[in-house]
Coordinates of C-alpha atoms and ligand atoms in Angstrom, one line a residue:
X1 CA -53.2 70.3 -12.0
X2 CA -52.5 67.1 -10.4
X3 CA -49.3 66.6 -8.0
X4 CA -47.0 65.3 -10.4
X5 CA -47.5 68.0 -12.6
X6 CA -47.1 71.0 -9.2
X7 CA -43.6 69.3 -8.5
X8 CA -42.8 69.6 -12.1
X9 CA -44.3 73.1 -11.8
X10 CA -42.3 74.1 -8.7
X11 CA -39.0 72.4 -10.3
X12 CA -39.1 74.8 -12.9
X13 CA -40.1 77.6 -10.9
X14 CA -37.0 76.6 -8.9
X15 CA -38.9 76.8 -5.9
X16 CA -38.2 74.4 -2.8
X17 CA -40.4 71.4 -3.2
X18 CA -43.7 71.4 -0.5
X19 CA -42.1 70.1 3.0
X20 CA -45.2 67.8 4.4
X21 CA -45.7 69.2 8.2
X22 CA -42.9 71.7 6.9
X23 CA -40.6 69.1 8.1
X24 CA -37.0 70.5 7.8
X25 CA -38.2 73.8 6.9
X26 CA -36.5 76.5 9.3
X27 CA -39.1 79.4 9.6
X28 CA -37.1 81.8 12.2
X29 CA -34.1 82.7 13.8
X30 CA -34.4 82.9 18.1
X31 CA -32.4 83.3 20.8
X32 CA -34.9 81.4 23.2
X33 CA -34.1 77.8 22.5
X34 CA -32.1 75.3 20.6
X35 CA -33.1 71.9 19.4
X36 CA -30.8 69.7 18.4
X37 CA -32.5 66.5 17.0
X38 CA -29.1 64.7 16.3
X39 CA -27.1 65.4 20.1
X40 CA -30.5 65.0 21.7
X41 CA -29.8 68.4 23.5
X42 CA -32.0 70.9 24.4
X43 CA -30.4 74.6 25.4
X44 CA -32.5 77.1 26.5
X45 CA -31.1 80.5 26.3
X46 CA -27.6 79.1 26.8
X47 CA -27.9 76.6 29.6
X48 CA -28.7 72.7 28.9
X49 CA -32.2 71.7 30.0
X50 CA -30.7 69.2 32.4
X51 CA -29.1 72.3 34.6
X52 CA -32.1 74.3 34.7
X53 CA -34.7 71.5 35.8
X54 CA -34.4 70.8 39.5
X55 CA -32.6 73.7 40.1
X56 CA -34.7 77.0 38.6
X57 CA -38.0 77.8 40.0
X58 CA -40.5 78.3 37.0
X59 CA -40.3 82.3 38.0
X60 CA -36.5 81.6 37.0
X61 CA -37.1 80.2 33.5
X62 CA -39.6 82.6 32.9
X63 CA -37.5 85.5 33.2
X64 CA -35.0 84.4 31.7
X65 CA -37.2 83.6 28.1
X66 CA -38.6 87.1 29.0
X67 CA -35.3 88.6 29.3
X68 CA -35.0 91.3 26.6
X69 CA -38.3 91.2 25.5
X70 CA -40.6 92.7 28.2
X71 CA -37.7 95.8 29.3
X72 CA -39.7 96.2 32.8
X73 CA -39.4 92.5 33.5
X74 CA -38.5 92.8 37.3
X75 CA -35.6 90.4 38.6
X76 CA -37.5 87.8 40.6
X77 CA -41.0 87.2 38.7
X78 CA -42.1 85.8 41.7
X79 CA -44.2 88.8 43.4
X80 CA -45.6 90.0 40.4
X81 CA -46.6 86.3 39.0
X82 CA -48.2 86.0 42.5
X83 CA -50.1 89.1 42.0
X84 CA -51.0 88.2 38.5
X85 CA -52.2 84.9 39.7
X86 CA -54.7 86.8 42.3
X87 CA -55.9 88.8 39.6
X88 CA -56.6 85.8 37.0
X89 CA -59.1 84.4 39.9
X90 CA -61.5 86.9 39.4
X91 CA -62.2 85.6 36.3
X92 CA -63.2 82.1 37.7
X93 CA -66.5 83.7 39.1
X94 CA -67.6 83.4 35.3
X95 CA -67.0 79.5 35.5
X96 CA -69.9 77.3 36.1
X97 CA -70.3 73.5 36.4
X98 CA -71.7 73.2 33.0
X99 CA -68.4 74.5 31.7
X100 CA -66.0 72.7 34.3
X101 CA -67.6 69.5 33.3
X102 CA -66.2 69.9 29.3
X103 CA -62.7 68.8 28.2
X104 CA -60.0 70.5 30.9
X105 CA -58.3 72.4 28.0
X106 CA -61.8 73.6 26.7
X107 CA -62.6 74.8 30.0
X108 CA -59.7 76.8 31.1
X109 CA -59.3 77.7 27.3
X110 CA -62.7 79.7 27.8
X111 CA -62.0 81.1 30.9
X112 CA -58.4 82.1 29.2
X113 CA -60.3 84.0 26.3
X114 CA -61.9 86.3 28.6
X115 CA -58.5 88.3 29.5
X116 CA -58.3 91.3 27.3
X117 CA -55.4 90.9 24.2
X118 CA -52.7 93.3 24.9
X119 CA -48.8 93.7 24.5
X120 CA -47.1 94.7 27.6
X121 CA -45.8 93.1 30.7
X122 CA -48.9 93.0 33.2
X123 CA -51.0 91.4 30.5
X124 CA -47.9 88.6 29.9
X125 CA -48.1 87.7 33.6
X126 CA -51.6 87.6 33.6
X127 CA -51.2 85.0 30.6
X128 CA -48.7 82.9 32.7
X129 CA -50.8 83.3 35.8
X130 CA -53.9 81.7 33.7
X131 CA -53.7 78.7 33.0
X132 CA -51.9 77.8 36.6
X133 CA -55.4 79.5 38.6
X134 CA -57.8 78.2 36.0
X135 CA -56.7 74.3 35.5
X136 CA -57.3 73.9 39.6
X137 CA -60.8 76.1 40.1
X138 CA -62.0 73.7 36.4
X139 CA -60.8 70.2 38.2
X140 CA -62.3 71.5 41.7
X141 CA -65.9 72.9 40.3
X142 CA -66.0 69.7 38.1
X143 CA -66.1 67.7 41.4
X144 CA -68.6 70.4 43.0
X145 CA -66.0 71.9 45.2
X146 CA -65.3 75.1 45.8
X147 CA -62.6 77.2 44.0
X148 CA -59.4 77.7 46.1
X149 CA -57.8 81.6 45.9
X150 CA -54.2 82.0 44.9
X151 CA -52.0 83.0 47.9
X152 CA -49.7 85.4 46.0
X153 CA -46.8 84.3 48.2
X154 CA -46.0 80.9 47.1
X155 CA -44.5 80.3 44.4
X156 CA -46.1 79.2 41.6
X157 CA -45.6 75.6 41.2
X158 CA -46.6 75.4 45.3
X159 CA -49.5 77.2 44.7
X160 CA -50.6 75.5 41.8
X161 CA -50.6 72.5 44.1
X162 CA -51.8 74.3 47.2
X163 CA -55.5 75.6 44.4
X164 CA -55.6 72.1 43.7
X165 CA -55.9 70.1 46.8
X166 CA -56.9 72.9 49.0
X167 CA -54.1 71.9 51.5
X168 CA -50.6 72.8 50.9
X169 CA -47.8 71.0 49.0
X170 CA -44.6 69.7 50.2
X171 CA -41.6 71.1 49.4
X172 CA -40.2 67.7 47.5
X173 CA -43.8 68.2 45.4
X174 CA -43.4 71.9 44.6
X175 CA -39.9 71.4 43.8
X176 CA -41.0 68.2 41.2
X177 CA -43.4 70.4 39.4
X178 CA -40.8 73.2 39.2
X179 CA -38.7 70.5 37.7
X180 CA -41.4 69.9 35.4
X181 CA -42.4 73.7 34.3
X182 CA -39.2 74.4 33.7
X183 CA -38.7 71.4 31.5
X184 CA -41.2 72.6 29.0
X185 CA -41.4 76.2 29.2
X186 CA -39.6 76.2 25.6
X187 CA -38.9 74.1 22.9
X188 CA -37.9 75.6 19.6
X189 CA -40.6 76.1 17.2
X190 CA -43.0 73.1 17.7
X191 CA -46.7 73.2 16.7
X192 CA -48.0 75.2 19.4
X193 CA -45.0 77.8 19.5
X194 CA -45.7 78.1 15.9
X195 CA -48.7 78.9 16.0
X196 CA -48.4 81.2 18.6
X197 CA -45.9 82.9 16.6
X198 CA -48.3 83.0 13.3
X199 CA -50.9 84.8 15.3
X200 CA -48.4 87.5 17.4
X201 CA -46.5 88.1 13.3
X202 CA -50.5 89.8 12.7
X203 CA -50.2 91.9 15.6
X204 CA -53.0 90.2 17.1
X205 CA -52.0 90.2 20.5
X206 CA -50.6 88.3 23.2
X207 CA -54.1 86.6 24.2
X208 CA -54.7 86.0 20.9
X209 CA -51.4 84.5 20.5
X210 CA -51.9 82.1 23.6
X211 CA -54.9 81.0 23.0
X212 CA -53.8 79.9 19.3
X213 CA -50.5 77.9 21.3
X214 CA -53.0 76.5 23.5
X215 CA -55.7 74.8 20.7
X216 CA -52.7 73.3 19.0
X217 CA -51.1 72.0 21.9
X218 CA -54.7 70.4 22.6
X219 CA -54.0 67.5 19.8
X220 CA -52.8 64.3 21.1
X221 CA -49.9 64.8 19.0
X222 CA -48.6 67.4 20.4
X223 CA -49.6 68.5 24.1
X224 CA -52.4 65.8 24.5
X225 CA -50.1 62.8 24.7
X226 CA -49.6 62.7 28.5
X227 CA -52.8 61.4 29.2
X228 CA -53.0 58.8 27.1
X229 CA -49.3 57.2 28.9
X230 CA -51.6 56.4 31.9
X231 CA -54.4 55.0 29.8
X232 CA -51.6 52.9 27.7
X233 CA -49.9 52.1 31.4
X234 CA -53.5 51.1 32.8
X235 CA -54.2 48.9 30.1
X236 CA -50.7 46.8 29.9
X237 CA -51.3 46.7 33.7
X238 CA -48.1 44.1 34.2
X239 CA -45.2 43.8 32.6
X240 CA -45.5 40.5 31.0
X241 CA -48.3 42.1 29.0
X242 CA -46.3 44.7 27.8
X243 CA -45.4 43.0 24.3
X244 CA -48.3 41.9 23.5
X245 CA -50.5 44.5 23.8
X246 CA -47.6 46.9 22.4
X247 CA -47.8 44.9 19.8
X248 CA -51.3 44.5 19.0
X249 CA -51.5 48.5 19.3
X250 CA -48.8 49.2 16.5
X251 CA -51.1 45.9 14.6
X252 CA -54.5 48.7 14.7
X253 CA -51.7 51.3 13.8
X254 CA -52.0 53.0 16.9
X255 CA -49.1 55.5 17.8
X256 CA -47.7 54.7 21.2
X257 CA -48.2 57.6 23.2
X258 CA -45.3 58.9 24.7
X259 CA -42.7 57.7 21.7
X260 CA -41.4 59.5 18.7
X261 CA -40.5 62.9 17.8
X262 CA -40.4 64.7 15.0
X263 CA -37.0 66.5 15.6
X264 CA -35.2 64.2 17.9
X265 CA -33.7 60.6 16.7
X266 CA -32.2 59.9 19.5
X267 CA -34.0 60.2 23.3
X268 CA -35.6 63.4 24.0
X269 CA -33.6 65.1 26.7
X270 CA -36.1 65.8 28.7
X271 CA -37.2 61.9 29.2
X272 CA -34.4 61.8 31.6
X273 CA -34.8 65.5 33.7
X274 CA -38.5 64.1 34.3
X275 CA -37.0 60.7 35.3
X276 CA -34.9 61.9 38.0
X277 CA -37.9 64.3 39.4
X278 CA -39.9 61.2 39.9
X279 CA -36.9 59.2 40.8
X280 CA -36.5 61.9 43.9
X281 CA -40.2 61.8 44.4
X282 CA -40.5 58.1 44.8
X283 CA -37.7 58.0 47.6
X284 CA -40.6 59.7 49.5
X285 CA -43.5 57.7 48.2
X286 CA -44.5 53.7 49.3
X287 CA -46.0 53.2 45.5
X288 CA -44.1 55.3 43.2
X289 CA -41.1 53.1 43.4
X290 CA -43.6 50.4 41.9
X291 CA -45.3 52.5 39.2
X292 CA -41.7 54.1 38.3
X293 CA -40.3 50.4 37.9
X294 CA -43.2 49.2 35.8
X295 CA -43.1 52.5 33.6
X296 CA -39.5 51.3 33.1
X297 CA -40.6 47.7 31.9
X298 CA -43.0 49.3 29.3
X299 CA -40.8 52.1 27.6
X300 CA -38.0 49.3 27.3
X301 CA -40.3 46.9 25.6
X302 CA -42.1 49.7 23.5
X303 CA -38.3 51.2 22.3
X304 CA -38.0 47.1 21.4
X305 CA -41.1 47.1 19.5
X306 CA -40.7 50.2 17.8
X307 CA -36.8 49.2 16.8
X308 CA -38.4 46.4 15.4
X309 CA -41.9 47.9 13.6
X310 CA -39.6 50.7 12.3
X311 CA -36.0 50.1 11.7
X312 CA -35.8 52.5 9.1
X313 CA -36.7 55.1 11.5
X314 CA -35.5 56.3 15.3
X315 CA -38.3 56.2 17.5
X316 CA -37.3 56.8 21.3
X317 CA -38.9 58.3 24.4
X318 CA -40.3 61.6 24.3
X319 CA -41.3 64.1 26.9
X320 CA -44.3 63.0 27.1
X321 CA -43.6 59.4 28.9
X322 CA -42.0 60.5 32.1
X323 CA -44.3 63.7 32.5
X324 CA -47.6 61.2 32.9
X325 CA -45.8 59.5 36.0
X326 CA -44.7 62.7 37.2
X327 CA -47.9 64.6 37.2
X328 CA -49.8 61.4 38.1
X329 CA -47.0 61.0 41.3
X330 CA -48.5 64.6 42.4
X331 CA -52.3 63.8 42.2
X332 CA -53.2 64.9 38.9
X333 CA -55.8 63.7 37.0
X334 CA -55.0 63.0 33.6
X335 CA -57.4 64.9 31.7
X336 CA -55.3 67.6 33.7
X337 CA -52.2 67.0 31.6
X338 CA -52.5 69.3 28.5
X339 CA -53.2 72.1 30.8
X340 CA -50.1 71.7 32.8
X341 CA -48.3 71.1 30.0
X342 CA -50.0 75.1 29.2
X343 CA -48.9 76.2 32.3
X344 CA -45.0 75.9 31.6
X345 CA -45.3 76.0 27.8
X346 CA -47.0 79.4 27.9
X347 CA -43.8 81.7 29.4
X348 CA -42.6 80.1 26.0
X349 CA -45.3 81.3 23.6
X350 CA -44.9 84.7 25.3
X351 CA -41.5 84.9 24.5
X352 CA -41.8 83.6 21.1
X353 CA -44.9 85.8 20.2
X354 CA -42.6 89.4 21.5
X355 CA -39.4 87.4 19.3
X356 CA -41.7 87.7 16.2
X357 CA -43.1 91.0 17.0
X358 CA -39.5 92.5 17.5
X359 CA -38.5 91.2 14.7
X360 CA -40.2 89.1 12.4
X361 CA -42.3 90.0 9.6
X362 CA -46.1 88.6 8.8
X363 CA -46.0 84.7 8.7
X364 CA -47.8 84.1 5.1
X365 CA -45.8 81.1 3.1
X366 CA -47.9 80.1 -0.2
X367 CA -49.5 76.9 -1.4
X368 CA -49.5 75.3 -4.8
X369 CA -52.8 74.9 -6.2
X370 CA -53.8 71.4 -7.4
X371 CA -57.3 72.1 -7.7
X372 CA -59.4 72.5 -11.0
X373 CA -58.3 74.5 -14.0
X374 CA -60.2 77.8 -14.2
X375 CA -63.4 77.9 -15.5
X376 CA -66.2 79.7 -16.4
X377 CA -68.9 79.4 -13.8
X378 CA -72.6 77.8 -15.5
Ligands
SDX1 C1 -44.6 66.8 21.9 O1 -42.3 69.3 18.2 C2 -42.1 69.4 19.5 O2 -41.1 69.9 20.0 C3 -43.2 68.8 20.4 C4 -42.9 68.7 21.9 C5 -42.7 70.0 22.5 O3 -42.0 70.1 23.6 O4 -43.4 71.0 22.1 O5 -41.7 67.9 22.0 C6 -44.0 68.0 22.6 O6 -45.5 67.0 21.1 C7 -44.0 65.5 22.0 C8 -44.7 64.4 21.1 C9 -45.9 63.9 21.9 N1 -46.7 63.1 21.0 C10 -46.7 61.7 21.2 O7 -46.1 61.1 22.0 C11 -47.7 61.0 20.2 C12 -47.0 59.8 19.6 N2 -45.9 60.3 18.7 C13 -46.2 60.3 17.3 O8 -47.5 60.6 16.9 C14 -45.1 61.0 16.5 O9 -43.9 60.5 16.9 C15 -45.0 62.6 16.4 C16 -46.3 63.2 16.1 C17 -44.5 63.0 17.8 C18 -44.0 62.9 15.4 O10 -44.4 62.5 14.2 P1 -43.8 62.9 12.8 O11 -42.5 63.5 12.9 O12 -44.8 63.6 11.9 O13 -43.5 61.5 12.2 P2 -44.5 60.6 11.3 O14 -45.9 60.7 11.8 O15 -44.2 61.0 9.9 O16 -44.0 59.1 11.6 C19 -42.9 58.5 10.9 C20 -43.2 57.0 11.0 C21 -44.6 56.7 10.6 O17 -44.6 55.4 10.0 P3 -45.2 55.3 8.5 O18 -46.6 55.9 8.5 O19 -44.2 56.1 7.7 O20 -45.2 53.8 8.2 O21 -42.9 56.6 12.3 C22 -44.1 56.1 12.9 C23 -45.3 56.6 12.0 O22 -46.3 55.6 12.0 N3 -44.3 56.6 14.2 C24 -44.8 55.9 15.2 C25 -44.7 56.7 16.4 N4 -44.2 57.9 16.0 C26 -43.9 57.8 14.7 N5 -45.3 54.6 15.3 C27 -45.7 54.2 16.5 N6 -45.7 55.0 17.6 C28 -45.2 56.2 17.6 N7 -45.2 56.9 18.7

């Protein structure tokens, strides 16, 4: 049956044409977050993301997406999360340098499926502890240092730092990666929440749902863009080349990294929250004043570009953009980015994943088949 033929098929079936990517298909109701492509606004269970970043510690946002979903949730995450996160270290004894030395996401992805699947609380925080005690003892054993324990009372973002760099963080740095947690902690039902979801729907288990929202937020579609802003930034390296190597990317049909969205037609909301944490970072900082302004020269002769390469369609500054300066601005290295980009994103798979359980039923939409007419085999 070819194409032509299904669509004619699923016309007179009366049944909604195939959505490519699912694009425009609504697959759930939830209370944890609302994205609205048109307004550019993001809410997240009732307050605007621009409130909550700069303002809640990543404890803060976590509780509130676990609000109503885990009943024993205490008040302030923050002693249990720092608990969790001591517990998560024991499993970075199991990490060698062969392992450190793969992809960052592969690495802490491995270390991440060792933590038994479960439903409750304790096993949640452990989750959310992870990929925050993981990312640091990968980057650190990759360069043939020495893990760094968690110290259960920081808070997270400092002690994220703190496991990093082995030397503790300032309060302007623990506050900008806050900012930055919080800023993607949720965000409706992208690729990565999805999939999480798809996984928790067969009652497969928390774990099992993270690790599915981690592999997809791996692609540089989704989660793996970040990285590739400092490699686009590195290469333009001055702002009179910014056109014309934009332009010669979009010639190879290159995406530009850090652009586009597939919900939002006008700028991403979040473009700007991470703007102002590196704005209040650079007033503190001798060259991120420099690298801020340049960053600024680039996105306003990509949006140029991409106004021009694609008129027909809205193409603006994603998330993606100002989180590359931001986590470059507190020492990062890029191939660090997907995993940090875990580390607030997975309090939102969590949430989703109990949503669906609660809830939803098992997430199984059909296919048309275009393939062969039956036949008997030889
Ligand atoms: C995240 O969904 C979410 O909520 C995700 C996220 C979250 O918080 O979870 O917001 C996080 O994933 C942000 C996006 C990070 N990815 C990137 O920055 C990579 C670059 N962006 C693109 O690959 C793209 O914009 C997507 C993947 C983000 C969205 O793509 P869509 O909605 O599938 O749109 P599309 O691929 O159909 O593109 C439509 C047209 C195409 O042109 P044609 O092939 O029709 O001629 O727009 C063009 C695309 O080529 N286009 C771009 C572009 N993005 C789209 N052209 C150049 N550069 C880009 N960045």
């Amino acid at each position: 049956m070819t194409v032509k033929v299904a669509r004619r098929f699923l016309r007179r079936e009366r049944r909604p044409l195939i959505s490519d990517g699912l694009e425009g298909v609504i697959a759930a109701r939830t209370v944890l977050s609302d994205v609205d492509g048109a307004k550019g606004r993001l809410v997240i269970r009732g307050y605007a993301v621009e409130d909550l970043a700069g303002r809640a510690r990543y404890e803060d946002a976590a509780h509130l997406l676990f609000d109503g979903f885990f009943e024993d949730a205490p008040s302030d995450l923050a002693p249990a999360l720092g608990a969790a996160r001591v517990r998560a270290f024991g499993e970075v004894a199991a990490l060698d340098e062969g392992l450190a030395r793969r992809d960052a996401v592969e690495a802490m992805r491995a270390l991440l499926a060792r933590l038994p699947d479960g439903d409750d609380l304790p096993t949640a925080l452990l989750l959310v502890a992870a990929p925050a005690v993981f990312t640091p003892a990968v980057l650190r054993v990759a360069k043939g240092e020495s893990p760094v324990a968690p110290d259960p009372a920081l808070s997270h973002a400092a002690d994220v730092l703190r496991m990093t760099r082995g030397t503790p963080a300032t309060d302007a740095e623990a506050a900008a990666l806050d900012a930055y947690l919080v800023t993607v902690c949720d965000h409706g039902l992208n690729a990565s929440t999805f999939a999480a979801r798809v996984v928790a729907s067969t009652r497969a288990g928390l774990t099992s749902a993270v690790l599915a929202g981690l592999s997809a937020l791996k692609g540089p579609l989704h989660g793996g863009a970040p990285g590739p802003v400092i490699e686009m930034l590195d290469a333009i390296g001055t702002p009179a080349n910014a056109r014309p190597w934009l332009e010669r990317a979009l010639a190879r049909g290159d995406r530009l990294m850090g652009f586009g969205h597939r919900i939002y037609r006008v700028r991403d909301p979040r473009a700007d929250a991470l703007k102002t944490a590196v704005r209040k970072l650079a007033s503190a900082s001798s060259a991120l004043p420099g690298r801020l302004a340049f960053a600024e020269a680039v996105e306003t002769a990509a949006l140029q570009i991409l106004r021009e390469h694609k008129p027909d369609r809205p193409l603006d500054t994603n998330v993606e953009f100002y989180t590359a300066l931001l986590l470059e601005a507190l020492g990062l290295p890029p191939s660090s980015f997907t995993c940090v980009f875990a580390m607030g994103r997975v309090a939102g798979w969590l949430a989703h994943a109990r949503e669906q359980l609660a809830g939803g039923r098992l997430i199984r939409p059909q296919s048309v088949y275009v393939g062969p007419e039956a036949r008997a085999a030889a």
